[in-house]
Coordinates of C-alpha atoms and ligand atoms in Angstrom, one line a residue:
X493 CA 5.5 -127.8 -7.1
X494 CA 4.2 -127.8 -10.7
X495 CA 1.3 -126.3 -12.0
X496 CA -0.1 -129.8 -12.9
X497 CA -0.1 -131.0 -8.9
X498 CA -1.2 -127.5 -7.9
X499 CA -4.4 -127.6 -10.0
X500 CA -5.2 -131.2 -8.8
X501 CA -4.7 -130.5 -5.3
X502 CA -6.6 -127.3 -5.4
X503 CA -9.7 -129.3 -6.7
X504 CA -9.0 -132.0 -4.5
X505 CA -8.9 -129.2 -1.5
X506 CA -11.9 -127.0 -2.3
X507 CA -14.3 -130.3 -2.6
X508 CA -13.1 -131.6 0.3
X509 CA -13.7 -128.5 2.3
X510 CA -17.4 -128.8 0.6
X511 CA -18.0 -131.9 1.6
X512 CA -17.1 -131.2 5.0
X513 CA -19.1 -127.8 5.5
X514 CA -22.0 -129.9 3.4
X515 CA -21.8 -132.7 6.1
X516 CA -21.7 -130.6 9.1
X517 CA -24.9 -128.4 8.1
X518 CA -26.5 -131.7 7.1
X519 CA -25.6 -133.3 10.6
X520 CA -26.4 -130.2 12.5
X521 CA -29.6 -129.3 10.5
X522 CA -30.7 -133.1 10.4
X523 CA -30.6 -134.2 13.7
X524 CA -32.2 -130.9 15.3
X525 CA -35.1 -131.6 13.1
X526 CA -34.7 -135.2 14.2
X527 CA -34.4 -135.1 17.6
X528 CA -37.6 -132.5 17.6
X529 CA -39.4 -135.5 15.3
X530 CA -38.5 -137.7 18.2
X531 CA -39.3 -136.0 21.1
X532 CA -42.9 -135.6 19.7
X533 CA -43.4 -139.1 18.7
X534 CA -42.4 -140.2 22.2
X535 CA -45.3 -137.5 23.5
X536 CA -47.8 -139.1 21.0
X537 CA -47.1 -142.6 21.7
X538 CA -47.4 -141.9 25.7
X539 CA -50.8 -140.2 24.7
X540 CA -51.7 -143.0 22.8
X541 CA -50.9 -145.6 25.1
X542 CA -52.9 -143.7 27.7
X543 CA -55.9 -143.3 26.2
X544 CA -55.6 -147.0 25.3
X545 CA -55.3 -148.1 29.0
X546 CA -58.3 -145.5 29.6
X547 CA -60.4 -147.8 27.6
X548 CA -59.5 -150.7 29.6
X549 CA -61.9 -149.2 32.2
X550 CA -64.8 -150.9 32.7
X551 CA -66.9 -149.0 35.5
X552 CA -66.2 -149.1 39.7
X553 CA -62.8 -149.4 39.7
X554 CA -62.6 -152.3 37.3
X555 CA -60.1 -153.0 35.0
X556 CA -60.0 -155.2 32.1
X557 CA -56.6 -156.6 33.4
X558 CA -56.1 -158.7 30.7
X559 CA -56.1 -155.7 27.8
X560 CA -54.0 -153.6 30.2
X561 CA -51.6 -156.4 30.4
X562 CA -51.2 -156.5 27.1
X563 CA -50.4 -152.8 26.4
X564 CA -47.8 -152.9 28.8
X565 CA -45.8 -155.6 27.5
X566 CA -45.9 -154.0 23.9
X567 CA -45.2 -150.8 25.7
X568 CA -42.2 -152.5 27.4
X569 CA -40.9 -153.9 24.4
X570 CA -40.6 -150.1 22.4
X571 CA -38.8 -148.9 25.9
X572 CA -41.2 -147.7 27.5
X573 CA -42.2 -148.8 30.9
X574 CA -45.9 -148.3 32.2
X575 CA -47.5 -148.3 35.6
X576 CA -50.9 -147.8 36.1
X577 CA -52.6 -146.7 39.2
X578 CA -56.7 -146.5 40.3
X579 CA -57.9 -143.3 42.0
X580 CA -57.1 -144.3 45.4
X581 CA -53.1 -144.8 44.0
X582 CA -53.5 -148.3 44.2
X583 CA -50.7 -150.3 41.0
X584 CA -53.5 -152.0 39.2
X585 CA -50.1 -153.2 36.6
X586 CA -46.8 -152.3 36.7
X587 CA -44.1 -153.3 34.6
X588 CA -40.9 -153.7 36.8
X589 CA -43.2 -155.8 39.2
X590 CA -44.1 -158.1 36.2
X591 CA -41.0 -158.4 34.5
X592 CA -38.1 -156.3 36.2
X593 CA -35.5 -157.5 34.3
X594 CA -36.7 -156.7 31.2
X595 CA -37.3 -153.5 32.4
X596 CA -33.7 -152.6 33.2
X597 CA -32.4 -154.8 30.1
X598 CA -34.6 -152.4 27.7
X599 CA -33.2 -148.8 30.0
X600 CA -30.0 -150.3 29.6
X601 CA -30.4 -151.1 25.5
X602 CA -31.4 -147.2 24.9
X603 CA -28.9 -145.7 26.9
X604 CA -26.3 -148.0 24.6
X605 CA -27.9 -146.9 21.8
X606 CA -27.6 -143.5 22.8
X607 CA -23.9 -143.7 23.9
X608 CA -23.1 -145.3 20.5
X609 CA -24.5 -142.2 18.8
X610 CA -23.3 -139.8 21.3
X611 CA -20.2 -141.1 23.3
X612 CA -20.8 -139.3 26.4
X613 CA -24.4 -139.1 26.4
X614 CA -25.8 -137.9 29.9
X615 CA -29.3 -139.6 29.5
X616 CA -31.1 -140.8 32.6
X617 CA -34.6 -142.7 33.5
X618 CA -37.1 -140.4 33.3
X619 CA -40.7 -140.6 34.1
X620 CA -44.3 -138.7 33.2
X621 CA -47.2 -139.0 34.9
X622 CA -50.9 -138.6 32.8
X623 CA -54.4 -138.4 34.0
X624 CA -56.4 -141.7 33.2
X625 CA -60.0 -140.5 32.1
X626 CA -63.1 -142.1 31.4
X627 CA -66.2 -140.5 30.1
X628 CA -64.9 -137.0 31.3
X629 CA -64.0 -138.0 35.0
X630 CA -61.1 -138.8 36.5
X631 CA -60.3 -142.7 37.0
X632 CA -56.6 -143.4 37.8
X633 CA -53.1 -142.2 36.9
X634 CA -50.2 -143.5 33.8
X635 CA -46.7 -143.3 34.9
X636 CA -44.5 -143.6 31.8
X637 CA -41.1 -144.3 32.5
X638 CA -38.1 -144.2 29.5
X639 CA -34.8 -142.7 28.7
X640 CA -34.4 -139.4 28.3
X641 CA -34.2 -136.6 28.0
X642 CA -35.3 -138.8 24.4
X643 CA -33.9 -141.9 23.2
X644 CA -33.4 -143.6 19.7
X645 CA -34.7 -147.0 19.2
X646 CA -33.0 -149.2 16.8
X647 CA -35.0 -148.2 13.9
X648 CA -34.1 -144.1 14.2
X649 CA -30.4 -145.5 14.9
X650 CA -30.4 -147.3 11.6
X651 CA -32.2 -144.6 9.9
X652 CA -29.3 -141.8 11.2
X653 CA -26.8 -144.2 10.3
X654 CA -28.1 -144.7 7.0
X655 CA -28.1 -141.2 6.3
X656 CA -24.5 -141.0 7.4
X657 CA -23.5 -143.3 5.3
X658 CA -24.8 -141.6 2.1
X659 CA -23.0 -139.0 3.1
X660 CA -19.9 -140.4 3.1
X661 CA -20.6 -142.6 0.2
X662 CA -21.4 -139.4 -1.7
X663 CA -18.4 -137.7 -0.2
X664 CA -16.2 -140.1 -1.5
X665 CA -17.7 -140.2 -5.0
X666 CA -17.1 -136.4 -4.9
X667 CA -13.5 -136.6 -3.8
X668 CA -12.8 -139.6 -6.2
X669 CA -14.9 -137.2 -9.0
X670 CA -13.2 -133.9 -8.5
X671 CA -9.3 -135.8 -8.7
X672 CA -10.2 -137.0 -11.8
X673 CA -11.6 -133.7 -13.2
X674 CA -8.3 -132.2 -11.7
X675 CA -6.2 -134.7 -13.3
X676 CA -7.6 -134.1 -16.8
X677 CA -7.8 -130.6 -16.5
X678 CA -4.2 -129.6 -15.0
X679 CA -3.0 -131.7 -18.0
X680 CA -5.1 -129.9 -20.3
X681 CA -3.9 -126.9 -18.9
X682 CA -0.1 -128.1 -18.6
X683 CA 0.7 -130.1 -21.2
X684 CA 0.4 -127.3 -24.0
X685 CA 2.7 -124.9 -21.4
X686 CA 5.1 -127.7 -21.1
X687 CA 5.2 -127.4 -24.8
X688 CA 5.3 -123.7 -25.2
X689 CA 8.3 -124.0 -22.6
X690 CA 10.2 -126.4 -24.8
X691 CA 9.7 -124.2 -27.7
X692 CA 11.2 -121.6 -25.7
X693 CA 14.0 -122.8 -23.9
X694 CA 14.8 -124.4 -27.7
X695 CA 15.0 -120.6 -28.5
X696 CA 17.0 -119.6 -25.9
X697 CA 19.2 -122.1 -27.2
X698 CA 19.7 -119.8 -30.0
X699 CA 17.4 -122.1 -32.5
X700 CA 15.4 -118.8 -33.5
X701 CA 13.8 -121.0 -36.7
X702 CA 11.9 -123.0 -33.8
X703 CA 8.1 -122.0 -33.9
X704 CA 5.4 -123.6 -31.2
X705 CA 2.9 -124.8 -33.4
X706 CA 0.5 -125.4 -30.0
X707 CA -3.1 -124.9 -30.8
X708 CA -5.7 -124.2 -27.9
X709 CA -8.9 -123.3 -27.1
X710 CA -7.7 -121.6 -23.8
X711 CA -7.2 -117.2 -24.9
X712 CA -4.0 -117.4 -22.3
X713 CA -2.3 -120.1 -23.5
X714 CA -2.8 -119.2 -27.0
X715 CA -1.3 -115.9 -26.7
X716 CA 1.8 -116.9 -24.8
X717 CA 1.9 -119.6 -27.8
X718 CA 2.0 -116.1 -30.0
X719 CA 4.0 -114.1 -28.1
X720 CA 6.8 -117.0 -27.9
X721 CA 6.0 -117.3 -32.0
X722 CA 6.5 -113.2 -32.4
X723 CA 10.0 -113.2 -29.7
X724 CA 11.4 -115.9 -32.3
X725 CA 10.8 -114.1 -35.1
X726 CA 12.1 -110.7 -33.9
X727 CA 14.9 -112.6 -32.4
X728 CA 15.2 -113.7 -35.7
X729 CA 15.6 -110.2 -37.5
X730 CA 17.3 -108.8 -34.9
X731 CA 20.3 -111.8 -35.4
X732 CA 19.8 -111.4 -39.2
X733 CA 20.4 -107.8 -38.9
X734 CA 23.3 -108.0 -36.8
X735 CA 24.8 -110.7 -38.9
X736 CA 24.0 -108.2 -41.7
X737 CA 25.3 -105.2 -39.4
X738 CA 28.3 -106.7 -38.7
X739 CA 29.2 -107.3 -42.7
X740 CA 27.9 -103.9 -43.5
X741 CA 30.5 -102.7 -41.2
X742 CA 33.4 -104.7 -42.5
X743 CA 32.5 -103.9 -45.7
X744 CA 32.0 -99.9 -45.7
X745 CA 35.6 -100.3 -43.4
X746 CA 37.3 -102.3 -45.5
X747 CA 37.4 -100.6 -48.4
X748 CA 38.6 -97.2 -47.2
X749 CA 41.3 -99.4 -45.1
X750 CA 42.6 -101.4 -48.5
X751 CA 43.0 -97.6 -50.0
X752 CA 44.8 -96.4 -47.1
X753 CA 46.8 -99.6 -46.6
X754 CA 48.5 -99.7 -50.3
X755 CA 48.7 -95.8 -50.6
X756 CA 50.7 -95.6 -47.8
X757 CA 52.6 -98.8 -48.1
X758 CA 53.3 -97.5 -51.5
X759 CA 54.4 -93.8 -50.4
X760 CA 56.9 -95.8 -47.5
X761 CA 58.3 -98.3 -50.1
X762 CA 59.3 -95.0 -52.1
X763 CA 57.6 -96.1 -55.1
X764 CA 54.9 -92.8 -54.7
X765 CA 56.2 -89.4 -53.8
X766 CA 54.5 -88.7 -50.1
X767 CA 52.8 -85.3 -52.3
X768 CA 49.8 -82.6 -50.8
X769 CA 47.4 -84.4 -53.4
X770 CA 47.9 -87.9 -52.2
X771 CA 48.0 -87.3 -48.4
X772 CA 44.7 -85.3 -48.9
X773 CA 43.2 -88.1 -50.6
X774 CA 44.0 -90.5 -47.3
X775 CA 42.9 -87.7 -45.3
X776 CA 40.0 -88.0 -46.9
X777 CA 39.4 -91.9 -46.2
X778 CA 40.0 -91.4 -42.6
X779 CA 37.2 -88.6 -42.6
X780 CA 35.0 -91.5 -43.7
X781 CA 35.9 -93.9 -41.7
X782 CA 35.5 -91.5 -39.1
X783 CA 32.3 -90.8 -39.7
X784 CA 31.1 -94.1 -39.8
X785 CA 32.6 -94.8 -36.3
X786 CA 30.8 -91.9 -35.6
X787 CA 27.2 -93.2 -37.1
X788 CA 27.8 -96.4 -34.9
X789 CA 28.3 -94.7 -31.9
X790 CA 25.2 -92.5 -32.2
X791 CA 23.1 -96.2 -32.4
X792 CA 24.5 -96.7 -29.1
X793 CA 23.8 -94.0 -27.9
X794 CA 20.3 -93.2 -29.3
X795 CA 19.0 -96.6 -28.6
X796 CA 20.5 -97.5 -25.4
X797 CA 17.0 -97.5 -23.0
X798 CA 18.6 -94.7 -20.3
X799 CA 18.2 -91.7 -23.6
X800 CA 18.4 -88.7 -20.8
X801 CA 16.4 -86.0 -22.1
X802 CA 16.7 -82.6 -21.0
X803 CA 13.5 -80.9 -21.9
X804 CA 12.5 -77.7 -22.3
X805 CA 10.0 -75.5 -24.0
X806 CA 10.3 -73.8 -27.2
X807 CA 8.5 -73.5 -30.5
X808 CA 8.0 -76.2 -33.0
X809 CA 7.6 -73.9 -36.7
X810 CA 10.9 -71.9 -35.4
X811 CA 13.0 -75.4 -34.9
X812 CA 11.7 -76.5 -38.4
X813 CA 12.6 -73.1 -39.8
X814 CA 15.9 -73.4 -38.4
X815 CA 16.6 -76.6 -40.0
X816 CA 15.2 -75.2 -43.1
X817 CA 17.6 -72.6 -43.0
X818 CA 20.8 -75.2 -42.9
X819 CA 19.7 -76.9 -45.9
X820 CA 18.6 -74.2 -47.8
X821 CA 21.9 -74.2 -49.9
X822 CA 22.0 -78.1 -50.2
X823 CA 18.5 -78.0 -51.4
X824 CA 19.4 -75.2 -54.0
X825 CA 22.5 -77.0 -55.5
X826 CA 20.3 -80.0 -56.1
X827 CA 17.6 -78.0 -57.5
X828 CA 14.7 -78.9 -55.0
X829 CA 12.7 -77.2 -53.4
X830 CA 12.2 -76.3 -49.8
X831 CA 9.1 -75.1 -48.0
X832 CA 7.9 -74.7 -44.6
X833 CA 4.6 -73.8 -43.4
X834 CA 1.6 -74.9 -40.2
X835 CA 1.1 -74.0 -36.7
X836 CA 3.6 -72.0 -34.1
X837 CA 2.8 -74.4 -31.2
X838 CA 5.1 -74.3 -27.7
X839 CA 5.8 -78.1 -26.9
X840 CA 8.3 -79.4 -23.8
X841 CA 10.9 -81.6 -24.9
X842 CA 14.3 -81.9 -25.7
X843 CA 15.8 -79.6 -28.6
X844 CA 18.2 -81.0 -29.7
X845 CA 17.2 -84.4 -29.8
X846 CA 14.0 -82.8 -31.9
X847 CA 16.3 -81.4 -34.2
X848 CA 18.1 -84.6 -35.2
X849 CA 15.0 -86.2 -36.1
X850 CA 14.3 -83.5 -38.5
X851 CA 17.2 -83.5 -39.5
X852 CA 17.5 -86.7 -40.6
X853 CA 14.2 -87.2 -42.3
X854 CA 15.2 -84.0 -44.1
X855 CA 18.0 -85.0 -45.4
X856 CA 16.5 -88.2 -46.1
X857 CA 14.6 -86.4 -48.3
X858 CA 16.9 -84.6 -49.7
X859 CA 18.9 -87.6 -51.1
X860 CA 15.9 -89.6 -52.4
X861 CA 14.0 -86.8 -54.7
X862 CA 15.1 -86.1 -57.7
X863 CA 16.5 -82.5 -58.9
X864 CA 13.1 -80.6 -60.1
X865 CA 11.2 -82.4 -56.6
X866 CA 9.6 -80.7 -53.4
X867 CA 10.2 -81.4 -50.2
X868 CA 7.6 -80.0 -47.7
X869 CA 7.5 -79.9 -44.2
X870 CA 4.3 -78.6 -42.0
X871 CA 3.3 -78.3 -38.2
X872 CA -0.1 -78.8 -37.0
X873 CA -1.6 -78.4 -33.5
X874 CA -3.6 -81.8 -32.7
X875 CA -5.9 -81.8 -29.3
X876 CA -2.9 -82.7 -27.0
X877 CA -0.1 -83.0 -29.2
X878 CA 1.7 -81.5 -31.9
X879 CA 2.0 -83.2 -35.4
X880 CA 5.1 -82.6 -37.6
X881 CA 5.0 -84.2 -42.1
X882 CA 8.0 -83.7 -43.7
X883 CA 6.8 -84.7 -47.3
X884 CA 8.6 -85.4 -50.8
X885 CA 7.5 -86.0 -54.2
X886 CA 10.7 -88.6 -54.8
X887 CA 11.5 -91.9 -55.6
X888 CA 9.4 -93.3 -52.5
X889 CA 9.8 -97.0 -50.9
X890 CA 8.4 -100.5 -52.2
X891 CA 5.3 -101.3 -49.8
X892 CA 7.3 -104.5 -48.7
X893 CA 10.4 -102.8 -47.2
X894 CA 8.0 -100.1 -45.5
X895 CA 8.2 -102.5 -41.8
X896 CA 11.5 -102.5 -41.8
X897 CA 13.1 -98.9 -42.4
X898 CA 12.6 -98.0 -39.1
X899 CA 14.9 -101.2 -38.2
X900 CA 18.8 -100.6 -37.0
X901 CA 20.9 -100.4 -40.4
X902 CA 18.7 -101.4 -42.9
X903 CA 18.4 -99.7 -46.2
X904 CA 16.3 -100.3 -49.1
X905 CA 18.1 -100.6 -52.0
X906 CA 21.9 -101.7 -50.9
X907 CA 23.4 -100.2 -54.2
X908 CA 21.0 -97.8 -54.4
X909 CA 22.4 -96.7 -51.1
X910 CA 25.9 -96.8 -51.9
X911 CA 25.8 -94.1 -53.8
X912 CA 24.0 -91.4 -50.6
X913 CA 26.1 -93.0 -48.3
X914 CA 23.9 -94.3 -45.5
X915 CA 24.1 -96.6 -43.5
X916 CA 20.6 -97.2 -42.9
X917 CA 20.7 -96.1 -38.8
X918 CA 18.9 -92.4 -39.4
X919 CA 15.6 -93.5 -38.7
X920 CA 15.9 -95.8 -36.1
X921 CA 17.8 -93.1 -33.8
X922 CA 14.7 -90.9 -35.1
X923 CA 12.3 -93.9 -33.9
X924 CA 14.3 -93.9 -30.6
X925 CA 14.3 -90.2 -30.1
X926 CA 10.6 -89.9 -30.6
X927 CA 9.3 -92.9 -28.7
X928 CA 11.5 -91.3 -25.2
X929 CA 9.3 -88.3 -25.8
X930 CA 6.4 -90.7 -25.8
X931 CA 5.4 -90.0 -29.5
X932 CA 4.7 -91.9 -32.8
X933 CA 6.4 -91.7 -35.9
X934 CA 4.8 -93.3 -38.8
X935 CA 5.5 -93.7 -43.0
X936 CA 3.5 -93.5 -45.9
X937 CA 5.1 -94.0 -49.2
X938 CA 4.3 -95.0 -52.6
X939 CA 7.5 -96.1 -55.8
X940 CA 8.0 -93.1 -57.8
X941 CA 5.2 -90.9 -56.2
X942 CA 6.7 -89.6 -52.9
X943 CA 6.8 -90.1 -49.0
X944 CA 5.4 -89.0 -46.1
X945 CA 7.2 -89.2 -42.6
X946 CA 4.5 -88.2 -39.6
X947 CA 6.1 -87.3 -35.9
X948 CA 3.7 -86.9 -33.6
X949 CA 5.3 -85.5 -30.1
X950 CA 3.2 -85.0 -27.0
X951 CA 2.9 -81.2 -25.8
Ligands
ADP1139 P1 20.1 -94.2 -44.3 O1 21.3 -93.9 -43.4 O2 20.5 -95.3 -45.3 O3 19.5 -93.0 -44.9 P2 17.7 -94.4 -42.8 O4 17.4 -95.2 -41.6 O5 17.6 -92.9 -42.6 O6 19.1 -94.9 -43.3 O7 16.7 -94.9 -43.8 C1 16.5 -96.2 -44.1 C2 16.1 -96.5 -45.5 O8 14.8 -95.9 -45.8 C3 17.0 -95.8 -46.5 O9 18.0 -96.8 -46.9 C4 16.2 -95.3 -47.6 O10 16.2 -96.2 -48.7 C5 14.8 -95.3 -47.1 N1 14.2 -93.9 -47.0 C6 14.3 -93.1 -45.9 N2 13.7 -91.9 -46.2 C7 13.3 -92.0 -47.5 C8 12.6 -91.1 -48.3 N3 12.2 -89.9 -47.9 N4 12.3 -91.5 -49.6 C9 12.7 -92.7 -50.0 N5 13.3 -93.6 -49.3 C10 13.6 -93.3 -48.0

């Protein structure tokens, strides 16, 4: 099911369940109050219609037969049928005897009305019995006959069924109303997903350039529209730099392979003398190419996500001394110098891994400052962590290339490169390394003034 159906139906589904509970309590709540209305308008009117007849005593047992007459037959015509008796019990009027088949016509009217509200409405005749007085003293007996327990007359039925009908009338406005809001909404919602997706599958395509351009007002929406916008543009990079990986590589091979190729071609065509001198020199090529093999393994290996690390405790200043000590000589012959200094803090991770980061912004280091420079490197114990600056005074990096040292085989300056030999994968196994131990590692670097590498690795 789509998410533009789902929406609408979900609308469609909570209103209708509202107007159902809504018409329920309304019924319920209603018709108590109604049938409590009724019931004591059928008490007044009998109390009414008494104390009418009880005026229709003249004195002596004498009626005004005329005015009773009358009553009765108005009585008779709301329902109600009246019989009224003297003292003695004698019928001075009663209505069956003067018109019986009105009488049952108007019993059976009610209890039609009733059923038609009702269905299976057990209402029967029913009949009260009221004192007649006149001037305080007892004159005669009313006997009031109707449906009951109460009955609706065709005024209260019109009135329920009026109400009813504004019910449903507003019911179907409502669901008529809340389809519509759910149609424009779930395409509010869903058209600018729909559009997201077809930026996104274009993607997956492989059309990296593609960018959703999908503006909206709705926080989730406009940050998948970002995040779809940012996975393009890394996707971007990352094919650039593989596309730029995979000449690198050809390029750095190809050149040692040329050299090999013609010297030994030549040395097997007789035209070179197989001598110490020139197999040294080819030696010498396959060391390289060697070592390159071996850069782009570490990558692999370094950046695959299952990096196992076997941790274990030790001290910080005495790894970084250690270090120190293995480049003192390299440092000397280039005329730089060296120092160490900071905090002797105990952290838990994995040595060796540790050690290649340091190595390799050392020697970073070392092959970007000039002969005369100072490298530095310093320990310092943070609140739960342990911070590590190894910092030079040397030819630094342009601010624009700062984002993307830290990216697989990219160097700043290609020919500028050529010349240390890199092959721009150092930092991004130190990235690796230190995000496994759940650290940060960040640069600071200005042209011709120095840079600053900061590690910081949980204790
Ligand atoms: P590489 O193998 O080329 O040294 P890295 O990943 O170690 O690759 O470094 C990436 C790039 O960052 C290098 O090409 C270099 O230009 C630059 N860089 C790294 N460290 C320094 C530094 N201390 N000073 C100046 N530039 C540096």
């Amino acid at each position: 099911m789509n998410l533009r159906t789902k929406i609408s139906l979900s609308l469609l589904f909570v209103s209708m369940i509202l107007i159902i509970v809504i018409s329920l309590f309304a019924n319920l709540f209603l018709e108590k109050q109604f049938r409590q209305y009724i019931i004591e308008k059928q008490e007044n009117t009998n109390k009414e219609i008494t104390s009418l007849i009880g005026q229709q005593y003249i004195k002596d047992n004498q009626w005004n037969s005329d005015a009773i007459q009358t009553i009765g037959v108005n009585a008779l015509e709301q329902g109600l049928i009246v019989k009224v008796f003297d003292k003695s019990g004698k019928t001075i009027w009663d209505a069956e005897k003067h018109n019986s088949g009105m009488c049952s016509q108007m019993i059976q009217h009610m209890s039609s009305n009733m059923a038609s509200r009702y269905g299976k409405w057990e209402g029967k005749y029913t009949e009260v019995e009221y004192p007649i007085n006149s001037l305080l003293n007892n004159v005669g007996t009313v006997k009031i006959g109707f449906y009951g327990p109460f009955y609706f007359n065709d005024h209260d039925l019109a009135f329920i069924n009026t109400l009813n009908k504004a019910l449903m009338g507003v019911a179907l406005f409502a669901i008529i109303f809340s389809f519509i809001i759910g149609a424009i909404l779930a395409r509010r919602i869903s058209n600018p997903i729909e559009r997201v997706i077809d930026a996104a599958k274009n993607i997956a395509k492989g059309n990296f350039k593609v960018r959703s351009e999908e503006k909206s007002h709705t926080k989730e929406i406009s940050e998948l529209t970002s995040s779809i916008n940012h996975l393009a543009s890394t996707l971007q990079s990352q094919e650039t730099l593989r596309k730029q990986m995979t000449q690198d590589v050809a390029h750095e091979l190809r050149t040692p392979m040329t050299i090999l190729q013609s010297h030994i071609e030549a040395m097997m065509d007789g035209i070179w003398e197989p001598t110490v001198e020139r197999l040294k020199s080819c030696h010498e090529e396959i060391i390289r190419i060697n070592s390159m093999i071996g850069d782009l393994n570490k990558v692999a290996k370094y950046e695959s996500e299952h990096l196992v690390l076997s941790k274990a405790e030790f001290d910080i200043l005495e790894l970084i001394s250690n270090v120190v000590t293995n480049f003192e000589s390299q440092f000397k012959n280039k005329n730089i110098s060296l120092k160490y200094a900071g905090d002797s803090v105990t952290i838990n991770a994995d040595k060796d891994t540790i050690m290649q980061v340091l190595i390799n912004l050392v020697s970073n280091a070392l092959k970007h400052t000039v002969s005369g420079g100072t490298v530095e490197i310093s320990s310092k114990r943070l609140e739960d962590s342990v911070q590590i600056v190894v910092e030079d005074n040397g030819e630094g990096i342009p601010e624009e290339e700062l984002p993307h040292i830290f990216e697989r085989f990219y160097r700043v300056d290609k020919s500028r490169n050529k010349a240390t030999g890199g092959v721009g994968i150092g930092l991004t196994i130190s990235k690796s390394i230190v995000n496994a131990h759940g650290g940060t590692i960040e640069v600071e670097s200005k042209v011709n003034k120095g840079t600053r590498f900061i590690v910081r690795l949980p204790r």
